[in-house]
Amino acid sequence: MKKHPPDIIKLVFFLILTVLLWAGCAGVVKRLDPPRVSLVDMGVEKISLMETSYRIVLRVMNPNDGALHVKGVSCELELNGEPFASGVAALDVKIPPFGTETLQVPLYSSHVSLFREVLGMHEKEEFEYRLRGKLVLEGGKMLTPSVSFSSEGKWALKTPVEPNK
């Protein structure tokens, strides 16, 4: 019977132990289904000489069987394919399993963005919007998950007129 050098035995033992630990950790970590985020409301907060601030309300739906603890959010709003406003907010919101919560986020835009959209309003019957962002969830410094989201839709500017019957 041939003897193996002790270094090879240690290496094989270390590799087997590493594979077993990875397999064990993979079974413990749960997969997070991304929450659904939609824009619920938007209002003007303040108009100053160079900037307009808005307050948007986001609805976050948790499709997971565990609670989500949202620590922060960052997002950008586009109107008709052009950057319009962006903002961030530090939060402390717990969304229960299979539950929903609303988050308020301040957004800021320069008047250049506002005027660019207002000047083209008379030509359009609706605005297309796209909201993109990231939710930061509670966790340790190395384990803080962030979840990206995107929501889009249209705002009608003119109400449809029904024909007389």
Short mmCIF file of C-alpha atoms in Angstrom, two decimals:
data_model
loop_
_atom_site.label_atom_id
_atom_site.label_comp_id
_atom_site.label_asym_id
_atom_site.label_seq_id
_atom_site.Cartn_x
_atom_site.Cartn_y
_atom_site.Cartn_z
CA MET A 1 0.00 0.00 0.00
CA LYS A 2 1.32 3.37 -1.06
CA LYS A 3 1.50 6.20 1.51
CA HIS A 4 0.26 9.67 0.54
CA PRO A 5 2.21 12.70 1.66
CA PRO A 6 0.46 14.48 4.58
CA ASP A 7 0.04 17.69 2.54
CA ILE A 8 -2.13 15.96 -0.08
CA ILE A 9 -4.33 14.40 2.61
CA LYS A 10 -4.80 17.81 4.24
CA LEU A 11 -5.65 19.39 0.88
CA VAL A 12 -8.24 16.71 0.04
CA PHE A 13 -9.76 17.01 3.52
CA PHE A 14 -9.92 20.83 3.19
CA LEU A 15 -11.59 20.62 -0.24
CA ILE A 16 -14.22 18.13 1.00
CA LEU A 17 -14.93 20.30 4.05
CA THR A 18 -15.27 23.43 1.87
CA VAL A 19 -17.73 21.72 -0.49
CA LEU A 20 -19.82 20.50 2.45
CA LEU A 21 -19.92 23.98 4.01
CA TRP A 22 -20.99 25.58 0.71
CA ALA A 23 -23.71 22.98 0.28
CA GLY A 24 -24.94 23.61 3.84
CA CYS A 25 -25.00 27.38 3.43
CA ALA A 26 -26.86 27.10 0.12
CA GLY A 27 -29.66 25.24 1.88
CA VAL A 28 -29.94 27.90 4.59
CA VAL A 29 -30.10 30.98 2.33
CA LYS A 30 -33.63 31.64 1.07
CA ARG A 31 -34.27 33.10 -2.34
CA LEU A 32 -35.91 36.53 -2.19
CA ASP A 33 -38.69 37.18 -4.67
CA PRO A 34 -38.42 40.83 -5.67
CA PRO A 35 -41.15 43.06 -4.28
CA ARG A 36 -43.50 44.74 -6.74
CA VAL A 37 -43.25 48.54 -6.68
CA SER A 38 -45.73 50.90 -8.33
CA LEU A 39 -46.23 54.65 -8.40
CA VAL A 40 -49.43 55.57 -6.50
CA ASP A 41 -49.35 59.36 -6.31
CA MET A 42 -47.20 62.41 -7.01
CA GLY A 43 -47.53 65.97 -5.76
CA VAL A 44 -45.55 69.20 -5.87
CA GLU A 45 -44.06 70.10 -2.49
CA LYS A 46 -42.09 73.27 -3.18
CA ILE A 47 -41.10 75.43 -6.13
CA SER A 48 -37.99 77.54 -5.78
CA LEU A 49 -35.98 79.61 -8.20
CA MET A 50 -33.86 76.72 -9.52
CA GLU A 51 -35.59 73.54 -8.41
CA THR A 52 -38.93 71.89 -7.82
CA SER A 53 -39.41 69.26 -5.14
CA TYR A 54 -42.07 66.57 -5.34
CA ARG A 55 -43.35 63.90 -3.01
CA ILE A 56 -44.15 60.55 -4.60
CA VAL A 57 -45.93 57.65 -2.98
CA LEU A 58 -44.84 54.13 -3.88
CA ARG A 59 -46.81 50.98 -3.13
CA VAL A 60 -44.54 48.05 -2.27
CA MET A 61 -46.04 44.54 -2.33
CA ASN A 62 -44.13 41.75 -0.61
CA PRO A 63 -44.68 38.37 -2.34
CA ASN A 64 -42.43 36.55 0.18
CA ASP A 65 -43.37 34.43 3.18
CA GLY A 66 -41.04 36.53 5.37
CA ALA A 67 -41.20 40.20 6.28
CA LEU A 68 -39.11 42.77 4.40
CA HIS A 69 -37.45 45.55 6.37
CA VAL A 70 -36.86 48.49 4.01
CA LYS A 71 -34.04 50.76 5.17
CA GLY A 72 -33.84 53.07 2.17
CA VAL A 73 -34.92 53.79 -1.38
CA SER A 74 -33.44 55.62 -4.34
CA CYS A 75 -35.27 56.28 -7.57
CA GLU A 76 -35.35 58.21 -10.83
CA LEU A 77 -38.42 59.31 -12.75
CA GLU A 78 -38.44 59.69 -16.54
CA LEU A 79 -41.17 61.48 -18.47
CA ASN A 80 -41.57 60.63 -22.14
CA GLY A 81 -38.18 58.91 -22.14
CA GLU A 82 -36.29 61.89 -20.67
CA PRO A 83 -34.79 62.12 -17.15
CA PHE A 84 -37.09 64.30 -15.04
CA ALA A 85 -36.52 63.92 -11.28
CA SER A 86 -34.60 61.80 -8.80
CA GLY A 87 -34.43 61.30 -5.06
CA VAL A 88 -33.46 59.17 -2.08
CA ALA A 89 -34.97 58.49 1.33
CA ALA A 90 -33.81 56.78 4.50
CA LEU A 91 -36.69 54.65 5.80
CA ASP A 92 -37.56 52.20 8.53
CA VAL A 93 -40.57 50.32 7.15
CA LYS A 94 -41.46 46.68 7.77
CA ILE A 95 -43.63 45.03 5.13
CA PRO A 96 -45.32 41.89 6.46
CA PRO A 97 -45.26 38.60 4.56
CA PHE A 98 -47.66 38.79 1.59
CA GLY A 99 -48.43 42.36 2.68
CA THR A 100 -48.22 45.84 1.26
CA GLU A 101 -47.07 49.26 2.47
CA THR A 102 -46.71 52.72 0.97
CA LEU A 103 -43.45 54.67 1.00
CA GLN A 104 -43.10 58.42 0.58
CA VAL A 105 -40.02 59.57 -1.32
CA PRO A 106 -38.95 63.15 -2.10
CA LEU A 107 -37.87 63.77 -5.70
CA TYR A 108 -36.11 66.83 -7.07
CA SER A 109 -35.91 68.25 -10.57
CA SER A 110 -34.34 71.32 -12.09
CA HIS A 111 -36.61 73.78 -13.83
CA VAL A 112 -34.90 72.89 -17.09
CA SER A 113 -36.49 69.41 -16.87
CA LEU A 114 -39.86 70.87 -15.92
CA PHE A 115 -39.92 73.47 -18.71
CA ARG A 116 -38.80 70.95 -21.32
CA GLU A 117 -41.84 68.78 -20.51
CA VAL A 118 -44.31 71.66 -20.10
CA LEU A 119 -43.37 73.20 -23.46
CA GLY A 120 -44.22 69.97 -25.26
CA MET A 121 -47.46 69.33 -23.32
CA HIS A 122 -49.84 70.97 -25.78
CA GLU A 123 -48.80 68.45 -28.44
CA LYS A 124 -49.47 65.38 -26.30
CA GLU A 125 -52.54 63.66 -24.99
CA GLU A 126 -50.63 61.67 -22.40
CA PHE A 127 -47.33 61.42 -20.57
CA GLU A 128 -45.42 58.18 -20.46
CA TYR A 129 -43.52 57.69 -17.23
CA ARG A 130 -40.94 55.22 -16.06
CA LEU A 131 -39.81 54.93 -12.47
CA ARG A 132 -36.62 53.01 -11.76
CA GLY A 133 -34.93 52.52 -8.46
CA LYS A 134 -33.56 50.37 -5.70
CA LEU A 135 -34.88 49.28 -2.30
CA VAL A 136 -32.21 48.67 0.34
CA LEU A 137 -33.24 45.97 2.82
CA GLU A 138 -31.97 45.39 6.34
CA GLY A 139 -28.94 43.19 6.78
CA GLY A 140 -25.34 43.17 7.94
CA LYS A 141 -22.80 45.37 6.18
CA MET A 142 -21.78 42.58 3.80
CA LEU A 143 -25.27 41.06 3.55
CA THR A 144 -27.37 44.15 2.85
CA PRO A 145 -29.44 43.13 -0.13
CA SER A 146 -30.72 45.69 -2.53
CA VAL A 147 -33.58 44.99 -4.89
CA SER A 148 -33.98 46.90 -8.14
CA PHE A 149 -37.44 47.85 -9.38
CA SER A 150 -39.03 49.42 -12.41
CA SER A 151 -42.57 50.67 -12.96
CA GLU A 152 -44.05 52.37 -15.98
CA GLY A 153 -47.34 53.68 -17.21
CA LYS A 154 -49.19 56.59 -18.78
CA TRP A 155 -50.94 59.67 -17.44
CA ALA A 156 -53.76 61.01 -19.59
CA LEU A 157 -53.66 64.78 -20.01
CA LYS A 158 -57.00 65.10 -21.76
CA THR A 159 -60.13 63.31 -20.70
CA PRO A 160 -61.73 61.39 -23.55
CA VAL A 161 -64.95 62.95 -24.84
CA GLU A 162 -67.82 60.53 -25.32
CA PRO A 163 -69.85 61.00 -28.52
CA ASN A 164 -73.47 62.09 -28.12
CA LYS A 165 -75.96 59.31 -28.61
#
